[in-house]
Amino acid sequence: MEKKEDAKVLAKAITRLPENQRIAFTLNKLEDLSYKEVSDIMKTSVSAVESLLHRAKMNLRKDLEREL
């Protein structure tokens, strides 16, 4: 039961990410695509994807810490 609650909290936090961070995070972490595949889909560089994912993780961490 607790895992379902955690998943709901995480899913809600993901929806609050800026769009480009949300897309990169979803493609990489949930769809299991490589940085290169994400960069091709988003028409950006691999380094930009790395930056987006880093910022997404930081934003999620801050958001989830507030939830606790």
mmCIF file of C-alpha atoms in Angstrom, residues 5-64:
data_model
loop_
_atom_site.group_PDB
_atom_site.id
_atom_site.type_symbol
_atom_site.label_atom_id
_atom_site.label_comp_id
_atom_site.label_asym_id
_atom_site.label_seq_id
_atom_site.Cartn_x
_atom_site.Cartn_y
_atom_site.Cartn_z
ATOM 1 C CA GLU A 5 1.130 6.093 -2.198
ATOM 2 C CA ASP A 6 4.790 6.807 -3.006
ATOM 3 C CA ALA A 7 4.140 6.241 -6.709
ATOM 4 C CA LYS A 8 1.208 8.673 -6.631
ATOM 5 C CA VAL A 9 3.288 11.339 -4.887
ATOM 6 C CA LEU A 10 6.107 10.876 -7.424
ATOM 7 C CA ALA A 11 3.722 10.958 -10.391
ATOM 8 C CA LYS A 12 2.193 14.186 -9.103
ATOM 9 C CA ALA A 13 5.654 15.719 -8.599
ATOM 10 C CA ILE A 14 6.632 14.766 -12.160
ATOM 11 C CA THR A 15 3.594 16.633 -13.520
ATOM 12 C CA ARG A 16 4.824 19.801 -11.777
ATOM 13 C CA LEU A 17 8.183 19.773 -13.594
ATOM 14 C CA PRO A 18 8.732 22.282 -16.414
ATOM 15 C CA GLU A 19 7.662 20.705 -19.701
ATOM 16 C CA ASN A 20 11.130 20.089 -21.168
ATOM 17 C CA GLN A 21 12.362 18.534 -17.911
ATOM 18 C CA ARG A 22 9.218 16.394 -17.650
ATOM 19 C CA ILE A 23 9.626 15.118 -21.207
ATOM 20 C CA ALA A 24 13.315 14.296 -20.787
ATOM 21 C CA PHE A 25 12.713 12.611 -17.411
ATOM 22 C CA THR A 26 9.767 10.578 -18.687
ATOM 23 C CA LEU A 27 11.559 9.407 -21.808
ATOM 24 C CA ASN A 28 14.757 8.477 -19.963
ATOM 25 C CA LYS A 29 13.506 7.103 -16.642
ATOM 26 C CA LEU A 30 10.044 5.794 -17.443
ATOM 27 C CA GLU A 31 10.416 4.831 -21.111
ATOM 28 C CA ASP A 32 14.020 3.677 -20.554
ATOM 29 C CA LEU A 33 15.443 5.542 -23.556
ATOM 30 C CA SER A 34 19.120 6.475 -23.758
ATOM 31 C CA TYR A 35 20.331 10.074 -23.576
ATOM 32 C CA LYS A 36 21.021 9.895 -27.323
ATOM 33 C CA GLU A 37 17.508 8.654 -28.072
ATOM 34 C CA VAL A 38 16.007 11.392 -25.889
ATOM 35 C CA SER A 39 18.161 14.025 -27.605
ATOM 36 C CA ASP A 40 17.006 12.798 -31.026
ATOM 37 C CA ILE A 41 13.342 12.945 -30.002
ATOM 38 C CA MET A 42 13.696 16.358 -28.373
ATOM 39 C CA LYS A 43 15.904 17.644 -31.209
ATOM 40 C CA THR A 44 18.609 18.814 -28.811
ATOM 41 C CA SER A 45 22.117 17.793 -27.781
ATOM 42 C CA VAL A 46 23.005 14.980 -25.409
ATOM 43 C CA SER A 47 24.568 17.533 -23.052
ATOM 44 C CA ALA A 48 21.281 19.480 -23.003
ATOM 45 C CA VAL A 49 19.446 16.267 -22.082
ATOM 46 C CA GLU A 50 21.966 15.627 -19.290
ATOM 47 C CA SER A 51 21.334 19.143 -17.978
ATOM 48 C CA LEU A 52 17.550 18.763 -18.202
ATOM 49 C CA LEU A 53 17.691 15.467 -16.317
ATOM 50 C CA HIS A 54 19.939 16.918 -13.635
ATOM 51 C CA ARG A 55 17.586 19.866 -13.110
ATOM 52 C CA ALA A 56 14.560 17.545 -13.133
ATOM 53 C CA LYS A 57 16.109 15.370 -10.414
ATOM 54 C CA MET A 58 16.945 18.425 -8.309
ATOM 55 C CA ASN A 59 13.417 19.806 -8.710
ATOM 56 C CA LEU A 60 11.870 16.447 -7.857
ATOM 57 C CA ARG A 61 14.087 16.107 -4.789
ATOM 58 C CA LYS A 62 13.023 19.567 -3.529
ATOM 59 C CA ASP A 63 9.369 18.888 -4.277
ATOM 60 C CA LEU A 64 9.364 15.465 -2.597
#
